[in-house]
Coordinates of N, CA and C in Angstrom, one line a residue:
M1 N 191.1 127.1 34.4 CA 190.0 128.1 34.4 C 190.5 129.4 33.8
V2 N 190.1 130.5 34.5 CA 190.4 131.8 33.9 C 192.0 132.0 33.9
H3 N 192.5 132.3 32.7 CA 193.9 132.6 32.5 C 194.8 131.4 32.7
S4 N 194.3 130.2 32.9 CA 195.2 129.0 33.0 C 196.1 128.8 31.8
I5 N 195.6 129.1 30.7 CA 196.3 128.9 29.4 C 197.5 130.0 29.4
I6 N 197.1 131.2 29.8 CA 198.1 132.3 29.8 C 199.3 131.9 30.8
S7 N 198.9 131.4 31.9 CA 199.9 131.1 32.9 C 200.9 130.1 32.4
K8 N 200.4 129.0 31.8 CA 201.2 127.9 31.2 C 202.1 128.4 30.1
L9 N 201.6 129.3 29.2 CA 202.4 129.8 28.1 C 203.5 130.7 28.6
C10 N 203.2 131.5 29.6 CA 204.2 132.4 30.1 C 205.3 131.7 30.8
L11 N 204.9 130.6 31.6 CA 205.9 129.9 32.4 C 206.8 129.0 31.5
N12 N 206.2 128.6 30.3 CA 207.0 127.7 29.4 C 207.8 128.5 28.4
M13 N 207.9 129.8 28.5 CA 208.7 130.6 27.5 C 210.2 130.3 27.8
S14 N 211.0 130.4 26.8 CA 212.4 130.1 26.9 C 213.2 131.1 27.8
K15 N 212.7 132.3 27.7 CA 213.4 133.3 28.6 C 212.5 133.8 29.7
P16 N 213.0 134.1 30.8 CA 212.2 134.6 31.9 C 211.4 135.8 31.6
K17 N 210.2 135.9 32.0 CA 209.4 137.1 31.8 C 208.4 137.2 32.9
K18 N 208.0 138.5 33.2 CA 207.1 138.7 34.3 C 205.7 138.4 33.8
I19 N 204.8 138.0 34.7 CA 203.4 137.8 34.5 C 202.8 139.1 34.3
V20 N 201.9 139.2 33.2 CA 201.2 140.4 33.0 C 200.1 140.7 34.0
K21 N 200.2 141.8 34.7 CA 199.1 142.2 35.6 C 198.4 143.3 34.9
F22 N 197.1 143.5 35.2 CA 196.4 144.6 34.6 C 195.6 145.3 35.6
K23 N 195.1 146.5 35.2 CA 194.3 147.4 36.1 C 193.0 147.7 35.4
L24 N 192.0 148.0 36.1 CA 190.7 148.5 35.6 C 190.6 150.0 35.9
I25 N 189.9 150.7 35.0 CA 189.6 152.1 35.3 C 188.2 152.4 34.8
A26 N 187.4 153.0 35.6 CA 186.0 153.4 35.3 C 185.6 154.5 36.1
A27 N 184.5 155.2 35.7 CA 183.8 156.2 36.5 C 182.4 155.7 36.6
V28 N 181.9 155.7 37.9 CA 180.5 155.2 38.2 C 179.7 156.2 38.9
S29 N 178.4 156.2 38.6 CA 177.5 157.1 39.4 C 177.1 156.4 40.7
E30 N 176.3 157.1 41.5 CA 175.8 156.6 42.7 C 175.1 155.3 42.5
N31 N 174.3 155.2 41.4 CA 173.6 154.0 41.1 C 174.4 153.0 40.3
M32 N 175.7 153.1 40.3 CA 176.7 152.3 39.7 C 176.6 152.3 38.1
G33 N 176.0 153.3 37.6 CA 175.9 153.4 36.1 C 177.2 153.9 35.5
I34 N 177.5 153.4 34.3 CA 178.7 153.8 33.6 C 178.4 154.3 32.2
G35 N 177.2 154.1 31.7 CA 176.9 154.6 30.4 C 175.4 154.7 30.1
Y36 N 175.1 155.5 29.0 CA 173.7 155.6 28.6 C 173.7 155.9 27.1
K37 N 173.0 155.0 26.4 CA 172.9 155.1 24.9 C 174.2 155.3 24.2
G38 N 175.2 154.4 24.6 CA 176.5 154.4 24.0 C 177.4 155.5 24.3
G39 N 177.1 156.3 25.3 CA 178.0 157.4 25.7 C 178.0 157.6 27.2
L40 N 178.6 158.6 27.7 CA 178.7 158.9 29.1 C 177.5 159.8 29.5
P41 N 176.9 159.5 30.7 CA 175.7 160.3 31.1 C 176.2 161.7 31.7
W42 N 177.5 161.9 31.8 CA 177.9 163.2 32.4 C 179.0 163.8 31.5
R43 N 179.3 165.1 31.8 CA 180.4 165.8 31.1 C 181.3 166.4 32.2
L44 N 182.4 165.7 32.4 CA 183.4 166.0 33.4 C 184.8 166.0 32.8
K45 N 185.2 167.2 32.3 CA 186.5 167.3 31.6 C 187.7 166.9 32.4
R46 N 187.7 167.3 33.7 CA 188.8 166.9 34.5 C 188.9 165.4 34.8
E47 N 187.7 164.8 34.9 CA 187.7 163.3 35.1 C 188.2 162.6 33.8
I48 N 187.8 163.1 32.7 CA 188.3 162.5 31.4 C 189.8 162.7 31.3
Q49 N 190.3 163.9 31.8 CA 191.8 164.1 31.7 C 192.5 163.2 32.7
Y50 N 191.9 162.9 33.8 CA 192.4 161.9 34.8 C 192.5 160.5 34.1
F51 N 191.5 160.1 33.4 CA 191.5 158.8 32.7 C 192.6 158.8 31.7
T52 N 192.7 159.9 30.9 CA 193.7 160.0 29.9 C 195.1 159.9 30.5
D53 N 195.4 160.6 31.6 CA 196.7 160.6 32.2 C 197.0 159.3 32.8
M54 N 196.1 158.7 33.5 CA 196.4 157.4 34.1 C 196.7 156.3 33.1
T55 N 196.0 156.3 32.0 CA 196.1 155.2 31.0 C 197.2 155.5 30.0
T56 N 197.8 156.8 30.0 CA 198.8 157.1 29.0 C 200.2 157.2 29.6
I57 N 200.3 157.8 30.8 CA 201.7 158.1 31.3 C 202.4 156.8 31.7
T58 N 203.7 156.8 31.3 CA 204.5 155.6 31.6 C 205.8 156.1 32.3
K59 N 206.4 155.2 33.0 CA 207.7 155.5 33.7 C 208.8 155.5 32.6
D60 N 208.7 154.6 31.7 CA 209.7 154.4 30.7 C 209.2 155.2 29.4
P61 N 209.9 156.2 29.0 CA 209.5 157.0 27.9 C 209.5 156.3 26.5
E62 N 210.2 155.1 26.5 CA 210.3 154.3 25.3 C 209.1 153.3 25.2
K63 N 208.3 153.3 26.2 CA 207.2 152.3 26.2 C 205.9 153.1 26.2
K64 N 204.8 152.3 26.0 CA 203.4 152.9 26.1 C 202.5 151.9 26.8
N65 N 201.4 152.3 27.2 CA 200.4 151.4 27.9 C 199.4 150.8 26.9
A66 N 198.8 149.7 27.2 CA 197.8 149.1 26.4 C 196.4 149.4 27.1
V67 N 195.4 149.7 26.3 CA 194.1 149.8 26.8 C 193.2 148.8 26.1
I68 N 192.6 147.9 26.9 CA 191.8 146.8 26.4 C 190.4 147.1 26.6
M69 N 189.6 147.0 25.5 CA 188.2 147.3 25.6 C 187.3 146.4 24.8
G70 N 186.0 146.3 25.1 CA 185.1 145.5 24.3 C 184.7 146.2 23.1
R71 N 184.0 145.5 22.2 CA 183.5 146.1 20.9 C 182.7 147.4 21.1
K72 N 181.7 147.3 22.0 CA 180.8 148.4 22.2 C 181.5 149.6 22.8
T73 N 182.5 149.4 23.6 CA 183.3 150.5 24.1 C 184.0 151.2 23.0
W74 N 184.6 150.3 22.1 CA 185.4 150.9 21.0 C 184.4 151.7 20.1
E75 N 183.2 151.2 19.8 CA 182.3 151.8 19.0 C 181.7 153.1 19.6
S76 N 181.8 153.2 20.9 CA 181.3 154.4 21.6 C 182.3 155.6 21.5
I77 N 183.5 155.3 21.2 CA 184.5 156.4 21.1 C 184.3 157.2 19.9
P78 N 184.1 158.5 20.0 CA 183.9 159.4 18.8 C 185.0 159.2 17.8
P79 N 184.7 159.2 16.5 CA 185.7 159.0 15.5 C 186.9 159.9 15.6
K80 N 186.8 161.1 16.0 CA 188.0 162.0 16.1 C 188.9 161.6 17.2
F81 N 188.5 160.8 18.1 CA 189.4 160.3 19.2 C 189.9 158.9 19.0
K82 N 189.5 158.3 17.8 CA 190.0 156.9 17.6 C 191.2 156.9 16.7
P83 N 192.2 156.0 17.1 CA 192.2 155.2 18.3 C 192.7 156.2 19.5
L84 N 192.5 155.7 20.7 CA 193.0 156.5 21.8 C 194.5 156.7 21.7
S85 N 194.9 158.0 21.7 CA 196.2 158.4 21.3 C 197.3 157.9 22.3
N86 N 198.5 157.7 21.8 CA 199.7 157.3 22.6 C 199.5 156.1 23.4
R87 N 198.5 155.2 23.0 CA 198.3 154.0 23.7 C 198.1 152.9 22.7
Q88 N 198.4 151.6 23.1 CA 198.1 150.5 22.2 C 196.7 150.1 22.5
N89 N 195.8 150.4 21.5 CA 194.4 150.0 21.6 C 194.3 148.5 21.3
V90 N 193.5 147.8 22.1 CA 193.2 146.4 21.9 C 191.7 146.2 22.1
I91 N 191.1 145.4 21.2 CA 189.7 145.2 21.2 C 189.4 143.7 21.5
I92 N 188.4 143.5 22.3 CA 187.9 142.1 22.6 C 186.5 142.0 21.9
S93 N 186.4 141.0 21.0 CA 185.1 140.8 20.4 C 185.1 139.4 19.8
K94 N 183.9 138.8 19.9 CA 183.7 137.5 19.3 C 183.2 137.6 17.8
T95 N 182.9 138.8 17.4 CA 182.3 139.0 16.0 C 183.2 139.8 15.1
M96 N 184.0 140.7 15.7 CA 184.9 141.6 14.9 C 186.1 140.9 14.5
N97 N 186.8 141.3 13.4 CA 188.2 141.0 13.1 C 189.0 142.3 13.0
F98 N 190.3 142.1 12.8 CA 191.1 143.3 12.8 C 190.7 144.3 11.7
R99 N 190.2 143.8 10.6 CA 189.8 144.7 9.5 C 188.5 145.6 9.9
D100 N 187.7 145.0 10.7 CA 186.5 145.7 11.1 C 186.8 147.0 11.9
S101 N 187.9 147.0 12.6 CA 188.2 148.2 13.4 C 188.5 149.4 12.6
G102 N 188.9 149.2 11.3 CA 189.3 150.2 10.4 C 190.8 150.7 10.6
Y103 N 191.5 150.0 11.5 CA 192.9 150.4 11.8 C 193.7 149.1 11.8
K104 N 194.7 149.1 10.9 CA 195.5 147.8 10.8 C 196.4 147.5 12.0
D105 N 196.7 148.6 12.8 CA 197.6 148.3 13.9 C 196.8 148.1 15.2
I106 N 195.5 147.9 15.2 CA 194.7 147.6 16.4 C 194.3 146.1 16.4
P107 N 194.9 145.3 17.2 CA 194.5 143.9 17.3 C 193.1 143.6 17.8
V108 N 192.5 142.6 17.3 CA 191.2 142.2 17.9 C 191.3 140.8 18.3
F109 N 191.0 140.5 19.6 CA 191.1 139.2 20.1 C 189.7 138.7 20.5
R110 N 189.5 137.4 20.6 CA 188.3 136.8 20.9 C 187.9 136.8 22.4
S111 N 189.0 136.9 23.3 CA 188.8 136.9 24.7 C 189.9 137.6 25.4
L112 N 189.6 137.9 26.7 CA 190.7 138.6 27.5 C 191.9 137.7 27.6
D113 N 191.6 136.3 27.8 CA 192.7 135.4 27.9 C 193.6 135.5 26.7
E114 N 193.0 135.5 25.5 CA 193.8 135.6 24.3 C 194.6 136.9 24.2
A115 N 194.0 138.0 24.6 CA 194.7 139.3 24.5 C 195.9 139.3 25.5
I116 N 195.7 138.9 26.7 CA 196.8 138.9 27.7 C 197.9 137.9 27.3
D117 N 197.5 136.8 26.7 CA 198.5 135.9 26.2 C 199.4 136.6 25.1
S118 N 198.8 137.3 24.2 CA 199.6 138.0 23.2 C 200.4 139.1 23.8
L119 N 199.9 139.8 24.8 CA 200.7 140.9 25.5 C 201.9 140.3 26.3
C120 N 201.8 139.0 26.6 CA 202.9 138.4 27.3 C 204.1 138.2 26.4
K121 N 203.9 138.3 25.1 CA 205.0 137.9 24.1 C 205.3 139.0 23.2
P122 N 206.6 139.0 22.6 CA 206.9 140.0 21.6 C 205.9 139.9 20.4
P123 N 205.7 141.0 19.7 CA 206.4 142.3 19.9 C 205.7 143.2 21.1
F124 N 204.6 142.8 21.5 CA 203.9 143.6 22.5 C 204.7 143.7 23.8
S125 N 205.2 142.6 24.3 CA 205.9 142.6 25.6 C 207.1 143.5 25.6
D126 N 207.6 143.8 24.4 CA 208.8 144.7 24.3 C 208.5 146.2 24.4
I127 N 207.2 146.5 24.2 CA 206.8 148.0 24.1 C 205.8 148.4 25.1
I128 N 205.1 147.4 25.7 CA 204.0 147.7 26.6 C 204.5 147.8 28.1
E129 N 204.1 148.9 28.8 CA 204.5 149.0 30.2 C 203.3 148.5 31.1
D130 N 202.2 149.2 31.1 CA 201.0 148.8 31.9 C 199.8 148.5 31.0
V131 N 198.9 147.6 31.5 CA 197.7 147.2 30.8 C 196.5 147.7 31.5
W132 N 195.6 148.4 30.9 CA 194.4 148.9 31.5 C 193.2 148.3 30.8
I133 N 192.2 147.9 31.6 CA 190.9 147.5 31.1 C 190.0 148.7 31.2
I134 N 189.3 149.1 30.1 CA 188.6 150.3 30.1 C 187.1 150.1 29.8
G135 N 186.6 148.9 29.8 CA 185.2 148.7 29.5 C 184.9 147.7 28.4
G136 N 183.7 147.3 28.3 CA 182.5 147.6 29.1 C 182.2 146.7 30.2
S137 N 180.9 146.6 30.5 CA 180.5 145.9 31.7 C 180.9 144.5 31.8
M138 N 180.7 143.7 30.7 CA 181.0 142.3 30.7 C 182.5 142.1 30.8
L139 N 183.3 142.9 30.2 CA 184.8 142.8 30.2 C 185.2 143.1 31.6
Y140 N 184.6 144.2 32.3 CA 185.0 144.5 33.6 C 184.8 143.3 34.6
E141 N 183.6 142.6 34.4 CA 183.3 141.5 35.3 C 184.3 140.4 35.1
V142 N 184.6 140.0 33.9 CA 185.6 139.0 33.7 C 187.0 139.4 34.2
A143 N 187.4 140.6 34.0 CA 188.7 141.1 34.4 C 188.8 141.1 36.0
M144 N 187.8 141.6 36.6 CA 187.9 141.7 38.1 C 188.0 140.3 38.8
N145 N 187.6 139.3 38.2 CA 187.6 138.0 38.7 C 188.8 137.2 38.3
S146 N 189.7 137.9 37.6 CA 191.0 137.2 37.1 C 192.1 137.4 38.2
P147 N 192.9 136.4 38.4 CA 194.0 136.5 39.4 C 195.0 137.5 38.9
Y148 N 195.0 137.9 37.6 CA 195.9 138.9 37.1 C 195.5 140.3 37.2
C149 N 194.3 140.5 37.9 CA 193.8 141.9 38.1 C 194.4 142.5 39.3
D150 N 195.2 143.5 39.2 CA 195.9 144.1 40.3 C 195.1 145.1 41.1
S151 N 194.4 145.9 40.4 CA 193.7 147.0 41.0 C 192.6 147.6 40.2
I152 N 191.7 148.4 40.8 CA 190.6 149.0 40.2 C 190.7 150.5 40.5
Y153 N 190.8 151.3 39.5 CA 190.8 152.8 39.6 C 189.4 153.2 39.3
L154 N 188.7 153.6 40.4 CA 187.2 153.9 40.3 C 186.9 155.3 40.7
T155 N 186.4 156.1 39.8 CA 186.0 157.4 40.1 C 184.5 157.3 40.5
R156 N 184.2 157.7 41.8 CA 182.9 157.6 42.3 C 182.2 158.9 42.2
I157 N 181.3 159.0 41.3 CA 180.5 160.3 41.1 C 179.4 160.3 42.1
Q158 N 179.3 161.4 42.8 CA 178.3 161.5 43.9 C 177.0 162.1 43.4
H159 N 176.4 161.4 42.5 CA 175.2 161.8 41.8 C 174.6 160.6 41.0
S160 N 173.3 160.5 41.0 CA 172.7 159.4 40.2 C 172.3 160.0 38.8
F161 N 172.5 159.1 37.8 CA 172.2 159.5 36.5 C 171.3 158.4 35.8
E162 N 170.6 158.7 34.8 CA 169.9 157.7 34.1 C 170.9 156.9 33.3
C163 N 171.0 155.6 33.5 CA 172.0 154.8 32.8 C 171.4 153.5 32.3
D164 N 171.9 152.9 31.2 CA 171.5 151.6 30.8 C 172.6 150.6 30.8
T165 N 173.8 151.0 31.3 CA 175.0 150.1 31.4 C 175.5 150.4 32.8
F166 N 175.8 149.3 33.5 CA 176.2 149.4 34.9 C 177.5 148.6 35.2
F167 N 178.2 149.1 36.2 CA 179.5 148.5 36.6 C 179.1 147.2 37.5
P168 N 179.7 146.1 37.2 CA 179.4 144.9 38.0 C 179.8 145.0 39.4
K169 N 179.2 144.0 40.2 CA 179.5 144.0 41.6 C 181.0 143.7 41.8
I170 N 181.6 144.5 42.7 CA 183.1 144.4 43.0 C 183.3 143.2 44.0
P171 N 184.2 142.3 43.6 CA 184.4 141.2 44.5 C 185.0 141.6 45.9
E172 N 184.8 140.9 46.9 CA 185.1 141.2 48.3 C 186.7 141.2 48.5
F173 N 187.4 140.6 47.6 CA 188.9 140.6 47.8 C 189.6 141.9 47.3
F174 N 188.8 142.9 47.0 CA 189.4 144.2 46.7 C 189.1 145.1 47.9
E175 N 190.1 146.0 48.3 CA 189.9 146.9 49.3 C 190.5 148.3 48.9
E176 N 189.8 149.3 49.4 CA 190.3 150.7 49.0 C 191.6 151.0 49.7
T177 N 192.4 151.7 49.0 CA 193.8 152.0 49.5 C 194.2 153.4 48.9
L178 N 195.2 154.0 49.5 CA 195.7 155.3 49.0 C 196.9 155.0 48.1
I179 N 197.0 155.7 47.0 CA 198.0 155.5 46.0 C 198.7 156.9 45.7
D180 N 200.0 156.9 45.7 CA 200.7 158.2 45.3 C 200.3 158.6 43.9
G181 N 200.0 159.9 43.8 CA 199.6 160.4 42.4 C 198.1 160.4 42.2
V182 N 197.3 159.8 43.1 CA 195.9 159.8 43.0 C 195.3 160.7 44.0
P183 N 194.7 161.8 43.6 CA 194.1 162.8 44.6 C 193.1 162.1 45.5
N184 N 193.1 162.4 46.8 CA 192.1 161.8 47.7 C 191.0 162.7 48.1
E185 N 191.1 164.0 47.8 CA 190.1 164.9 48.2 C 189.0 164.9 47.2
V186 N 187.8 165.3 47.6 CA 186.6 165.4 46.8 C 186.8 166.4 45.7
Q187 N 186.5 166.1 44.4 CA 186.5 167.0 43.3 C 185.2 167.6 43.0
N188 N 185.1 168.8 42.5 CA 183.9 169.4 42.1 C 184.0 170.0 40.7
E189 N 183.0 169.6 39.9 CA 183.0 170.1 38.5 C 181.6 170.1 38.0
N190 N 181.2 171.3 37.4 CA 179.9 171.4 36.8 C 178.8 171.1 37.9
G191 N 179.0 171.5 39.1 CA 178.1 171.3 40.2 C 178.0 169.8 40.6
I192 N 178.9 169.0 40.2 CA 178.9 167.5 40.5 C 180.2 167.2 41.3
S193 N 180.0 166.5 42.4 CA 181.1 166.1 43.2 C 181.5 164.7 42.9
Y194 N 182.8 164.4 42.9 CA 183.3 163.0 42.7 C 184.6 162.8 43.4
R195 N 185.0 161.6 43.5 CA 186.2 161.2 44.2 C 186.9 160.1 43.5
F196 N 188.3 160.3 43.4 CA 189.1 159.2 42.8 C 189.4 158.2 43.9
T197 N 189.2 156.9 43.6 CA 189.5 155.9 44.6 C 190.3 154.8 43.8
V198 N 191.1 154.0 44.6 CA 191.8 152.9 44.1 C 191.5 151.7 45.0
L199 N 191.1 150.6 44.4 CA 190.9 149.3 45.2 C 191.9 148.3 44.8
K200 N 192.7 147.8 45.7 CA 193.7 146.8 45.4 C 193.3 145.4 45.7
H201 N 193.8 144.5 44.9 CA 193.5 143.1 45.2 C 194.3 142.7 46.5
K202 N 193.6 142.0 47.4 CA 194.2 141.7 48.7 C 195.3 140.7 48.7
S203 N 195.5 140.0 47.6 CA 196.5 138.9 47.5 C 197.9 139.5 47.6

């Protein structure tokens, strides 16, 4: 089933290697919305900075993180911010190819399985430290139900917004926990309150 091919390939490699675990990161409104008309329904600069820091900072200065996204998420990024800087951008799409992204160093894969399989092997495995899933809704759902999903970094915005894209139901095998480096207190910005949370896989 999900990721069985990845597991076999990683286990059959000639040299030992760790199984790739990944994390999700998203901001959701009270009505579990994550987007509206291809963009964010809110303007929260500190929340965006949190997203940038979490997906960019590495323990090893010689490595960088990978951010995996669906085609619509890629297309929603303003041109001046493409690709997301200091990170290995990865696109999941059944219709795009690597030429369609407009960037020769951004790989396009047909599925999350295929992407993680590639990240298990050189040259990616030599340079990638952490892997983050950054959207959209369908990719979040697939990723959360994968045994390789370690945690969900979820910013809970304490306000409802008009949205046309929503975060999928979180499986019961995730539970909220405290993580060093993630503020636990309620944040306030532009009259909107929100809180950074982390949900870990119970396994």
